[in-house]
């Protein structure tokens, strides 16, 4: 659910990164695996990679970015210190692909549950909770 709230911006990326970093390393690896699947389902394309790197805020020379430029998705197997960078990068790729899919195929409505999520509840400070 959180990944599907992050992709269209219903939840801020910073909150998503905070959530991700609070997970155990094993769970972070599972999330990365899930994000790769979501990118495939959303029909991510190789030509989305440069924008994904730019949006993610990681350098093009970081290992996950280099992997993605070669259309390699084994980020869940990288050392623990690379996982947050991988998360930011794959989340950006998913967001780009999902936005395109929403625009091209779901603009007039669809039955995809993840395209019809309510706004997440707000914290006391007015930001999305979770």
XYZ file of C-alpha atoms in Angstrom:
130
model
C 0.000 0.000 0.000
C 2.751 2.464 0.908
C 4.551 1.936 -2.409
C 1.333 2.632 -4.284
C 0.862 5.836 -2.270
C 4.434 6.960 -2.960
C 4.326 6.502 -6.751
C 1.627 9.126 -7.453
C 2.823 11.444 -4.683
C 0.023 10.738 -2.191
C 2.802 10.248 0.347
C 6.052 12.290 0.235
C 9.197 10.465 -0.859
C 10.984 11.550 2.321
C 8.354 9.714 4.385
C 8.796 6.678 2.152
C 12.556 6.696 2.643
C 12.063 7.052 6.396
C 9.650 4.080 6.371
C 12.082 2.034 4.257
C 15.048 2.757 6.509
C 13.055 1.708 9.584
C 12.593 -1.794 8.121
C 14.950 -4.681 8.846
C 17.546 -5.322 6.156
C 15.683 -8.454 5.089
C 12.438 -6.516 4.716
C 14.223 -3.772 2.771
C 15.440 -6.412 0.333
C 11.866 -7.740 -0.012
C 10.587 -4.215 -0.710
C 13.192 -3.764 -3.442
C 12.146 -7.058 -5.003
C 8.509 -5.909 -4.892
C 9.422 -2.559 -6.463
C 11.124 -4.358 -9.345
C 7.909 -6.333 -9.909
C 5.826 -3.134 -9.749
C 8.140 -1.475 -12.302
C 7.539 -4.394 -14.634
C 3.785 -4.289 -14.119
C 3.757 -0.538 -14.789
C 5.744 -1.162 -18.002
C 8.889 0.757 -17.112
C 11.127 1.344 -20.117
C 14.858 1.711 -20.550
C 14.370 5.267 -21.780
C 12.897 6.082 -18.322
C 16.287 5.472 -16.697
C 17.881 8.952 -17.075
C 14.831 10.671 -15.570
C 14.694 8.043 -12.803
C 18.287 8.751 -11.859
C 17.662 12.502 -11.890
C 14.507 12.217 -9.751
C 16.079 9.819 -7.284
C 18.763 12.274 -6.252
C 21.508 9.667 -6.496
C 24.548 10.125 -8.682
C 24.684 8.347 -12.044
C 27.947 6.740 -10.872
C 26.366 5.019 -7.850
C 26.118 1.267 -8.269
C 22.292 1.049 -8.450
C 22.220 3.736 -11.168
C 24.930 2.006 -13.165
C 23.013 -1.267 -12.865
C 19.790 0.342 -14.051
C 21.493 1.951 -17.055
C 22.385 -1.624 -18.065
C 18.752 -2.651 -17.376
C 19.864 -4.851 -14.460
C 17.502 -5.139 -11.496
C 19.454 -7.130 -8.888
C 19.605 -4.226 -6.437
C 18.155 -6.370 -3.623
C 21.424 -8.339 -3.709
C 23.645 -5.283 -3.180
C 25.378 -4.563 0.149
C 23.176 -3.001 2.830
C 24.628 0.490 2.370
C 23.306 0.536 -1.226
C 19.698 -0.349 -0.371
C 18.345 3.146 0.299
C 19.860 4.451 -2.943
C 18.296 1.488 -4.730
C 14.931 2.226 -3.127
C 15.007 5.871 -4.200
C 15.965 4.885 -7.752
C 13.398 2.106 -8.183
C 10.685 4.258 -6.620
C 11.445 6.995 -9.168
C 11.309 4.470 -12.023
C 8.016 3.071 -10.738
C 6.571 6.564 -10.386
C 7.492 7.509 -13.952
C 6.109 4.299 -15.440
C 2.965 4.362 -13.297
C 2.254 8.003 -14.194
C 2.557 7.178 -17.887
C 0.275 4.164 -17.475
C -2.319 6.232 -15.606
C -2.212 8.893 -18.326
C -2.367 6.547 -21.302
C -4.620 3.761 -20.093
C -6.458 4.888 -16.990
C -7.159 8.587 -17.559
C -10.908 8.074 -17.769
C -10.985 5.777 -14.769
C -10.036 2.179 -14.227
C -10.602 -0.686 -11.849
C -6.989 -0.871 -10.619
C -7.287 -0.674 -6.844
C -3.853 1.003 -6.640
C -5.030 3.781 -8.981
C -8.043 4.528 -6.795
C -6.501 4.911 -3.351
C -7.882 7.463 -0.914
C -5.512 10.120 0.348
C -3.583 8.782 3.369
C -4.574 10.178 6.781
C -2.683 13.256 7.926
C -0.459 13.540 11.010
C -0.901 16.377 13.487
C 1.592 18.454 11.455
C -0.521 18.089 8.310
C 1.763 15.620 6.551
C 0.768 12.165 5.362
C 1.093 9.635 8.171
C 2.855 6.309 8.014
